[in-house]
PDB file of C-alpha atoms in Angstrom:
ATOM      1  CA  UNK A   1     -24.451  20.880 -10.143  1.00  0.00           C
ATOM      2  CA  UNK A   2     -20.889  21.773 -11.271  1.00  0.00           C
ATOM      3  CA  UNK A   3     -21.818  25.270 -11.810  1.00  0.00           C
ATOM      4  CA  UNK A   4     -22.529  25.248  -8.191  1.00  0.00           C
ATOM      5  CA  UNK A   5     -19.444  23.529  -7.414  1.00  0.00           C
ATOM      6  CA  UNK A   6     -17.103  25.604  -9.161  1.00  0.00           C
ATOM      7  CA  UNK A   7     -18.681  28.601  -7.988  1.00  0.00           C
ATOM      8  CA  UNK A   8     -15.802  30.748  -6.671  1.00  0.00           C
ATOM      9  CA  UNK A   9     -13.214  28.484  -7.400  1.00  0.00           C
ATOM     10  CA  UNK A  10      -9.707  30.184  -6.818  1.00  0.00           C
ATOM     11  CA  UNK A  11     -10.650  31.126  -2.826  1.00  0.00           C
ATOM     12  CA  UNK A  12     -10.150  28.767  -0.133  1.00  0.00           C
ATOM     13  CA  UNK A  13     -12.853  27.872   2.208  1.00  0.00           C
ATOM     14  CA  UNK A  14     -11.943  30.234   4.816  1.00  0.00           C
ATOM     15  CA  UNK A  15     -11.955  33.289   2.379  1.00  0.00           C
ATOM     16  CA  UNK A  16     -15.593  31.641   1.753  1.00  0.00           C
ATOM     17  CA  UNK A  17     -16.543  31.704   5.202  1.00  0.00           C
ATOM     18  CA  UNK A  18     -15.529  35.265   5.519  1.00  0.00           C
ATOM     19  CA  UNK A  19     -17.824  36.138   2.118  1.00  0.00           C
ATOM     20  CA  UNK A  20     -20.936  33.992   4.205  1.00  0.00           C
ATOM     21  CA  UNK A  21     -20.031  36.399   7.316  1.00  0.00           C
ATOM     22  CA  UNK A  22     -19.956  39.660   5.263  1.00  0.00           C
ATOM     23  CA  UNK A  23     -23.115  38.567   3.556  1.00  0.00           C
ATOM     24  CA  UNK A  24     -24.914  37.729   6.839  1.00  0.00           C
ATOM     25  CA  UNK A  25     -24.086  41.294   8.054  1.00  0.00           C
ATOM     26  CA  UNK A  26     -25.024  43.159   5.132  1.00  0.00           C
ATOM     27  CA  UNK A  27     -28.095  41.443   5.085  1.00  0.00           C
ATOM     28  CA  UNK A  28     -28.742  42.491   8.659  1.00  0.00           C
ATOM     29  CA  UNK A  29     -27.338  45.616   7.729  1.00  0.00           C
ATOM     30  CA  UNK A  30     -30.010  45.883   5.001  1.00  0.00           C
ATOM     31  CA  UNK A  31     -33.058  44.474   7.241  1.00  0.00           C
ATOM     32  CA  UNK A  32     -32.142  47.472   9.841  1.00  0.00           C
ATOM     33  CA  UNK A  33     -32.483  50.331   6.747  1.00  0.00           C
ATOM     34  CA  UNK A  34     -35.435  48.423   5.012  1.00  0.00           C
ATOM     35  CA  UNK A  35     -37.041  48.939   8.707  1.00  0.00           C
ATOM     36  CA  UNK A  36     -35.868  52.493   9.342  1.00  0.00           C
ATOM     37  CA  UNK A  37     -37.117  53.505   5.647  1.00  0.00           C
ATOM     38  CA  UNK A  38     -40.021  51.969   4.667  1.00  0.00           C
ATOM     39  CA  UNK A  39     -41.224  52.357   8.719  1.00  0.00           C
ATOM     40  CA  UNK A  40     -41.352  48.710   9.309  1.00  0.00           C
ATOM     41  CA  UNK A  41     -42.670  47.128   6.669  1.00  0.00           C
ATOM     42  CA  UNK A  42     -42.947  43.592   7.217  1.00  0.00           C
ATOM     43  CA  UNK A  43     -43.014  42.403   3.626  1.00  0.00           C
ATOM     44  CA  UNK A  44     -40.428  44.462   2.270  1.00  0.00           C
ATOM     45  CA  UNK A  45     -38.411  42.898   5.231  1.00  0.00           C
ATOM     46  CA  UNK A  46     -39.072  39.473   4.919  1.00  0.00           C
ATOM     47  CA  UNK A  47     -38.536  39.513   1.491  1.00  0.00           C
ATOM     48  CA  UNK A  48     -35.050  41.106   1.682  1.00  0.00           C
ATOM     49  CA  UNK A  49     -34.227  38.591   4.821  1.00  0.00           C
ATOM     50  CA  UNK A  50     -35.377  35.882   2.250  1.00  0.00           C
ATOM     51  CA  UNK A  51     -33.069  37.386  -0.323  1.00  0.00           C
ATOM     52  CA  UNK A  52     -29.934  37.025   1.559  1.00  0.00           C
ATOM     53  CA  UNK A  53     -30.877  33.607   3.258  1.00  0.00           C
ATOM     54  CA  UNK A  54     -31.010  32.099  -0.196  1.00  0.00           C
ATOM     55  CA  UNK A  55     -27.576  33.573  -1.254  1.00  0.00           C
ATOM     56  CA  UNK A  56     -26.103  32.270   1.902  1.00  0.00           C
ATOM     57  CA  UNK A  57     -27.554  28.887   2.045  1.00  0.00           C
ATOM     58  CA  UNK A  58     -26.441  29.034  -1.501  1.00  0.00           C
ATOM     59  CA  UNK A  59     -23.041  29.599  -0.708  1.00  0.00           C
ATOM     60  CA  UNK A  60     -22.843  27.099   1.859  1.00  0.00           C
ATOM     61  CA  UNK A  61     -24.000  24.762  -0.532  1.00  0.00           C
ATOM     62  CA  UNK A  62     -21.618  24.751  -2.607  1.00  0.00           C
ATOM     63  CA  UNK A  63     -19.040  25.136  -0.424  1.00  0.00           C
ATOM     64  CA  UNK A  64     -20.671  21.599   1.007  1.00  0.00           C
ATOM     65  CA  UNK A  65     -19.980  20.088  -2.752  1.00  0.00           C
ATOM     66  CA  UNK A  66     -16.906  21.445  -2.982  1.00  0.00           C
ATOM     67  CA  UNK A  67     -15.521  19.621   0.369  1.00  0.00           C
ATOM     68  CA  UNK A  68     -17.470  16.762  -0.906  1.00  0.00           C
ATOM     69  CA  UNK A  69     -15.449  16.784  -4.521  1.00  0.00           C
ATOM     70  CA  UNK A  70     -12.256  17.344  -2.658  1.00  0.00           C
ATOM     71  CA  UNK A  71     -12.977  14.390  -0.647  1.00  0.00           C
ATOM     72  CA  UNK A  72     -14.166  12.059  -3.402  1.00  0.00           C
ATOM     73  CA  UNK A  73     -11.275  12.876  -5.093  1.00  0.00           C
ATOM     74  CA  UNK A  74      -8.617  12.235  -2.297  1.00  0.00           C
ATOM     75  CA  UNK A  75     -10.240   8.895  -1.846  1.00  0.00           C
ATOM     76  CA  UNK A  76      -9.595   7.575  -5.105  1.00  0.00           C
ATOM     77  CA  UNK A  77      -5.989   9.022  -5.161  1.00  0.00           C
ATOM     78  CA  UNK A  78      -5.439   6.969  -2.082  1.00  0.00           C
ATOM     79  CA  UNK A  79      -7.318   3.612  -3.375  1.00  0.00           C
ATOM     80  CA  UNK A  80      -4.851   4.086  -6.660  1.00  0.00           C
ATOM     81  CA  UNK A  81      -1.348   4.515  -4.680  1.00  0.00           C
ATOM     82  CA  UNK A  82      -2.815   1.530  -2.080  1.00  0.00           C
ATOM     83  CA  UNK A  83      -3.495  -0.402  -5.807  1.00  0.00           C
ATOM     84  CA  UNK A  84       0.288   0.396  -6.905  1.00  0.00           C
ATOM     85  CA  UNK A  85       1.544  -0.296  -3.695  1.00  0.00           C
ATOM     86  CA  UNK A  86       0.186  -3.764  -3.438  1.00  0.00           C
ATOM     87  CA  UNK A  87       1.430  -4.379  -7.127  1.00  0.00           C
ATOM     88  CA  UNK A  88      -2.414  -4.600  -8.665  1.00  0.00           C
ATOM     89  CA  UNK A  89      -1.586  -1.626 -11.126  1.00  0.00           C
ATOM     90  CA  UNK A  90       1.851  -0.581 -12.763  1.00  0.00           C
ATOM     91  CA  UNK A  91       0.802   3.763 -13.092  1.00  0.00           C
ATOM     92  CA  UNK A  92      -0.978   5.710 -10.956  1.00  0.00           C
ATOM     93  CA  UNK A  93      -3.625   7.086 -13.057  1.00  0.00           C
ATOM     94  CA  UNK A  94      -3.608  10.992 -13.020  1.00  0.00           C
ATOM     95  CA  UNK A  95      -7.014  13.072 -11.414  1.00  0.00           C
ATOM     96  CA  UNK A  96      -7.762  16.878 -12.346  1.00  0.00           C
ATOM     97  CA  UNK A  97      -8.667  18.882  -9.452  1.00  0.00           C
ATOM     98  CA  UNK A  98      -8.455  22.682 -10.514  1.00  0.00           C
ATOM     99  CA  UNK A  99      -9.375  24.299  -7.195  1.00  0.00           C
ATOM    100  CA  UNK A 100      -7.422  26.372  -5.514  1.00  0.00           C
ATOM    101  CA  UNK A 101      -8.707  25.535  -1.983  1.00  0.00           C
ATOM    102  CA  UNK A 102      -7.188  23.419   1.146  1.00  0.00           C
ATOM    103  CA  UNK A 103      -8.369  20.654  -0.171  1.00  0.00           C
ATOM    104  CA  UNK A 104      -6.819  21.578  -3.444  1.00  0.00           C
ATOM    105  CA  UNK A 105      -3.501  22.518  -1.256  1.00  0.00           C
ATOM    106  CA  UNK A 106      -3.263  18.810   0.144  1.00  0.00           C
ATOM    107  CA  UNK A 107      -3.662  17.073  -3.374  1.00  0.00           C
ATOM    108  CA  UNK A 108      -0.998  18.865  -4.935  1.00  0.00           C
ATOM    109  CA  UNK A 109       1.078  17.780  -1.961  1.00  0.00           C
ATOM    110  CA  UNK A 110      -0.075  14.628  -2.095  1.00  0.00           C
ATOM    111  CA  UNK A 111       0.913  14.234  -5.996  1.00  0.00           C
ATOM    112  CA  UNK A 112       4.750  15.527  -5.021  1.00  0.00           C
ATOM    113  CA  UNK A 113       4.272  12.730  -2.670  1.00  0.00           C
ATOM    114  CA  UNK A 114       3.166  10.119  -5.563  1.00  0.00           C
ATOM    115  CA  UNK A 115       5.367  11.330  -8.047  1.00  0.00           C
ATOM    116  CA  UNK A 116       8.027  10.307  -5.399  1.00  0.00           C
ATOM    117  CA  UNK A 117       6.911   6.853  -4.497  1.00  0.00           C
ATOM    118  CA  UNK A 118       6.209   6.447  -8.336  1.00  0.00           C
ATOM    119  CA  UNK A 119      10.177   7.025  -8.926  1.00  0.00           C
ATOM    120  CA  UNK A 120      11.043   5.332  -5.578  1.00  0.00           C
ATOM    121  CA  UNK A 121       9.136   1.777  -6.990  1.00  0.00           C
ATOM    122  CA  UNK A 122      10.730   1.881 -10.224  1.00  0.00           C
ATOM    123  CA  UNK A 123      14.242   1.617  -8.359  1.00  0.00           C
ATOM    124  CA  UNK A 124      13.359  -0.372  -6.812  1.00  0.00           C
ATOM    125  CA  UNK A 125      11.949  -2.553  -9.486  1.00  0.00           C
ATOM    126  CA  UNK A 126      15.133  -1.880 -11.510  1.00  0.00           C
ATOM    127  CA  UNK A 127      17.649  -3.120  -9.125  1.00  0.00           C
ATOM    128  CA  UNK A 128      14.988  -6.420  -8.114  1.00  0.00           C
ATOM    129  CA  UNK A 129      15.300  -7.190 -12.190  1.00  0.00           C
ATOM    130  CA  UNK A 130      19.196  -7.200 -11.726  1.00  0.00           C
ATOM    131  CA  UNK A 131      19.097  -8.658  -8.825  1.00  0.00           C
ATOM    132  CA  UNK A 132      17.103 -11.602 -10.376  1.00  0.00           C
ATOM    133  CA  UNK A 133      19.923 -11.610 -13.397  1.00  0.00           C
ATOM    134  CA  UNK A 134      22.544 -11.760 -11.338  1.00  0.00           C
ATOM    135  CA  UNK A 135      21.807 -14.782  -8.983  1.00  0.00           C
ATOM    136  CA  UNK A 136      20.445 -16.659 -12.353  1.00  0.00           C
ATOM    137  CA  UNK A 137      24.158 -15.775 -13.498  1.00  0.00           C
ATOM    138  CA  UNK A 138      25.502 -16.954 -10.270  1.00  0.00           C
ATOM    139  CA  UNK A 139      23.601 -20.066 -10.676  1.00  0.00           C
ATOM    140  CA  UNK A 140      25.183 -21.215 -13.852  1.00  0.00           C
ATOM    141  CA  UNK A 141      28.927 -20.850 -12.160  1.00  0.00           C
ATOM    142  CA  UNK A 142      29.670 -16.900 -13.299  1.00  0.00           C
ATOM    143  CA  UNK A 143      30.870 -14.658 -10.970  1.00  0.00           C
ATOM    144  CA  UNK A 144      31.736 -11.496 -13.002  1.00  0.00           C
ATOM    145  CA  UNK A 145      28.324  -9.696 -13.004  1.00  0.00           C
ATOM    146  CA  UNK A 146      27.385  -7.554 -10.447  1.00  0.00           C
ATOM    147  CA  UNK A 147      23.854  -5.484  -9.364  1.00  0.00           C
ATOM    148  CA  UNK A 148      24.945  -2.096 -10.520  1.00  0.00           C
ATOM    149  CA  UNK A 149      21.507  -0.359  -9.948  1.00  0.00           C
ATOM    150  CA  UNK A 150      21.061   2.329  -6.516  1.00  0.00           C
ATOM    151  CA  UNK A 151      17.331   2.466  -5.235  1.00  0.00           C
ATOM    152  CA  UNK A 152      16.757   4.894  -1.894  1.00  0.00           C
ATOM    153  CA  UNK A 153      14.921   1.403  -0.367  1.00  0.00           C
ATOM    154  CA  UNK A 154      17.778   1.295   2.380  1.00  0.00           C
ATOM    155  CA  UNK A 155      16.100  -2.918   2.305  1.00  0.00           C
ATOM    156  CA  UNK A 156      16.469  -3.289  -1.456  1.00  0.00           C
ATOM    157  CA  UNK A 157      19.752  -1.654  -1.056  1.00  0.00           C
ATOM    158  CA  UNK A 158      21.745  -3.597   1.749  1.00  0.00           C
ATOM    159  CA  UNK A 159      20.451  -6.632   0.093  1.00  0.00           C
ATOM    160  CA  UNK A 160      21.951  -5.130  -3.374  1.00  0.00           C
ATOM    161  CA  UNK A 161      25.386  -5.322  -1.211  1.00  0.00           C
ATOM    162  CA  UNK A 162      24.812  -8.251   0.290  1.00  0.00           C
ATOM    163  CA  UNK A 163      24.526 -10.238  -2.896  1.00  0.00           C
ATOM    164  CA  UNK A 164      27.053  -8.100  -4.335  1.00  0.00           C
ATOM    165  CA  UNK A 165      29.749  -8.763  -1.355  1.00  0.00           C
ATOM    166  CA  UNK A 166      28.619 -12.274  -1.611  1.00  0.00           C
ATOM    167  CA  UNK A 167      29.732 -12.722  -5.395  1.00  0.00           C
ATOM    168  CA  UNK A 168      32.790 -10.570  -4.670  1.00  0.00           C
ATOM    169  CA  UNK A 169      33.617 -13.317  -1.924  1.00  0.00           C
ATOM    170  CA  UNK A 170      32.709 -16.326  -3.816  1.00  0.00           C
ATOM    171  CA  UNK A 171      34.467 -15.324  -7.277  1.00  0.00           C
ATOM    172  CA  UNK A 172      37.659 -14.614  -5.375  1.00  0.00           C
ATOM    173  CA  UNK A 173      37.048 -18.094  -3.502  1.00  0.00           C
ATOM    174  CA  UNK A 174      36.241 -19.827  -7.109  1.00  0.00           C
ATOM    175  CA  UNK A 175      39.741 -17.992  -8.546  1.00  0.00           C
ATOM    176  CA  UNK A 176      41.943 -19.164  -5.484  1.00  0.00           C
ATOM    177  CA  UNK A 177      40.667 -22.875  -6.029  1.00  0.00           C
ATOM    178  CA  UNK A 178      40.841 -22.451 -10.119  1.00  0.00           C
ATOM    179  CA  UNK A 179      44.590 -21.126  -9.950  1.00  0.00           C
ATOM    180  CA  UNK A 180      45.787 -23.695  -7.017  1.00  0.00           C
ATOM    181  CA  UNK A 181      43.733 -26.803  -9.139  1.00  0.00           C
ATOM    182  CA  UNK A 182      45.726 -25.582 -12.240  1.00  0.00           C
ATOM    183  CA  UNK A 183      49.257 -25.543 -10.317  1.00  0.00           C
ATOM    184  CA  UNK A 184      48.649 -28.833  -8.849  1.00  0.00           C
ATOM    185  CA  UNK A 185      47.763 -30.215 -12.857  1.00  0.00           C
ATOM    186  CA  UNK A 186      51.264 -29.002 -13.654  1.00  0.00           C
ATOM    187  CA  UNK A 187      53.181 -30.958 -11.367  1.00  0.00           C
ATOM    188  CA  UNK A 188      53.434 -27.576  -9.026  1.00  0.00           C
ATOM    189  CA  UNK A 189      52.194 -28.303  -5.677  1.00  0.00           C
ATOM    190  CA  UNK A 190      53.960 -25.600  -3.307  1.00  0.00           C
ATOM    191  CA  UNK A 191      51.071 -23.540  -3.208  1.00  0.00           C
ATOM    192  CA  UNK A 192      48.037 -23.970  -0.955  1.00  0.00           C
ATOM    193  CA  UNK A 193      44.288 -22.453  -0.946  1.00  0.00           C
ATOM    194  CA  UNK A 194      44.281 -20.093   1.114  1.00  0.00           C
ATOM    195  CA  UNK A 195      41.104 -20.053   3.562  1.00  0.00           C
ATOM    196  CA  UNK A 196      39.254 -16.648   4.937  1.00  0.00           C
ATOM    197  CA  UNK A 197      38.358 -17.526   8.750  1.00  0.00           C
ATOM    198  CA  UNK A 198      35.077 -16.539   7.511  1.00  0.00           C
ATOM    199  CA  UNK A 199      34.513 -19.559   5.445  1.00  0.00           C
ATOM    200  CA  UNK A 200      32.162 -22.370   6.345  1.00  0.00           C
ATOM    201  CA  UNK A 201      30.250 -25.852   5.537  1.00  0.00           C
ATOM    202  CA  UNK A 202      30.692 -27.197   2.033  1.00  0.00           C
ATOM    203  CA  UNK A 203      33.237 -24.403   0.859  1.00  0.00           C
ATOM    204  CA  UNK A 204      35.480 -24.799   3.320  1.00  0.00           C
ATOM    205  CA  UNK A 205      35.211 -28.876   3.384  1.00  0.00           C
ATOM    206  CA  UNK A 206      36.105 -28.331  -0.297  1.00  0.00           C
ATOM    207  CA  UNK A 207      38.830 -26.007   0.417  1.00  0.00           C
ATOM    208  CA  UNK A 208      40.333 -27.847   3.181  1.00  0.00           C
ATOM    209  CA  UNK A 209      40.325 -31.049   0.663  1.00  0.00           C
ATOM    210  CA  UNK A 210      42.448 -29.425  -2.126  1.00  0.00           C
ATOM    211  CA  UNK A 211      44.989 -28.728   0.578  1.00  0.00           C
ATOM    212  CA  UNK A 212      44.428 -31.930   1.766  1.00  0.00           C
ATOM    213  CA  UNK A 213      44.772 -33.168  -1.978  1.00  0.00           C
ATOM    214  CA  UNK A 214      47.878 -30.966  -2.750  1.00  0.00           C
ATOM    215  CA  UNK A 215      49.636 -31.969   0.438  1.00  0.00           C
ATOM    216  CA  UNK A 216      49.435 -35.672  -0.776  1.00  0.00           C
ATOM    217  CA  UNK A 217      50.107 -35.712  -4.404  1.00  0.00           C
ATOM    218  CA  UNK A 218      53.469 -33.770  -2.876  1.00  0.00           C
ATOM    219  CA  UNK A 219      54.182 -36.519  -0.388  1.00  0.00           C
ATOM    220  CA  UNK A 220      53.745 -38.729  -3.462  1.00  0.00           C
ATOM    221  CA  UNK A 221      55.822 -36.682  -5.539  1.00  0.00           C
ATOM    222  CA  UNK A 222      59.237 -36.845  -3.188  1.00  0.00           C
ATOM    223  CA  UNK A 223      58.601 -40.403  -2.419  1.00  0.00           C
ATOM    224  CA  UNK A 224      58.797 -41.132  -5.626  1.00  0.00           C
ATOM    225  CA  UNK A 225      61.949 -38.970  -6.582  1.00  0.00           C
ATOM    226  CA  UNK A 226      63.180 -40.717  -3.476  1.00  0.00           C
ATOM    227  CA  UNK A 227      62.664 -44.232  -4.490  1.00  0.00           C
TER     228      UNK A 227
END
């Protein structure tokens, strides 16, 4: 069977239906001289029709397996990518078809298509890992580290920003309410937090209260110098 598949295997199907149609009419061709020579013969005629129907249905055979292969073989490709798509494999494994045929022609551009997603997932999955760093970071009060990692996921990359604007916002929140907390320790309370019309809920209620805080350990401080 894969001697009649890989019969002919660099010519695409059309340059195979051409061979089945120059066949067909050099077997007619043939018929028409074995009749004109050997005065119609029936025998010698049918057995030279018979000739040429074999090597045609022959043909066509294996042009029928081939198609068939091709098929096979896209199927699996596409249950693989669907496989690393949905996260049930980590590699898409790699198929050998050697024919150079349409079918052939739409595998290879479906591999520069896998090899793409393949590199496209692994940003992806690079910047989720930092991603998950970062906001375990964040969690335990540090502010410094940042999602450095690009993926061409416009998604996975706005929400890169996003949590990267986010811990630019809240570490220059943190160091506004550090510096002002220390000033206020030291006797200093002249300064104020200074609060982004942006900011809501707890971290401007906290916010608002160190004002609120500063503003009275000042009135405290004169009334005292005062008395």
């Amino acid at each position: 069977m894969k001697k009649l598949i890989n019969l002919l295997p660099n010519i695409s199907h059309k340059q195979k239906m051409f061979i089945n149609m120059l066949i067909a009419q050099i077997g007619f061709l043939s018929l028409t001289m074995v009749m004109v020579l050997f005065k119609g013969d029936i025998k010698i005629a049918v057995t030279v029709n018979g000739i040429f129907a074999i090597i045609i249905a022959y043909l066509g055979w294996a042009a029928f397996n081939r198609v068939h292969e091709g098929i096979q073989v896209f199927n699996v490709k596409m249950k693989h990518l669907m496989d690393f798509s949905f996260m049930k494999i980590n590699d898409i494994p790699e198929i050998n078809y050697t024919h150079n045929d349409e079918i052939g022609w739409i595998l290879e551009e479906f591999y520069k298509y896998e090899s793409q997603f393949d590199s496209h997932r692994k940003e992806d999955m690079k910047v989720m890992g930092e991603i998950v760093l970062t906001l375990d970071k964040m969690s335990q009060g540090i502010y410094t580290c940042r999602v450095h990692s690009d993926s061409h996921n416009f998604m996975i990359r706005a929400l890169r920003d996003t949590i990267n604007k986010t811990l630019d916002t809240n570490a220059k929140n943190i160091k506004n309410l550090k510096n002002v907390a220390e000033q206020y320790a030291n006797d200093d309370f002249r300064n104020k937090v200074t609060i982004d019309p942006k900011i809501k809920a707890d971290m401007l209620a906290v916010m608002t209260s160190v004002n609120t805080l500063g503003e009275a350990l000042s009135n405290g401080a004169k009334t005292n110098l005062t008395n």
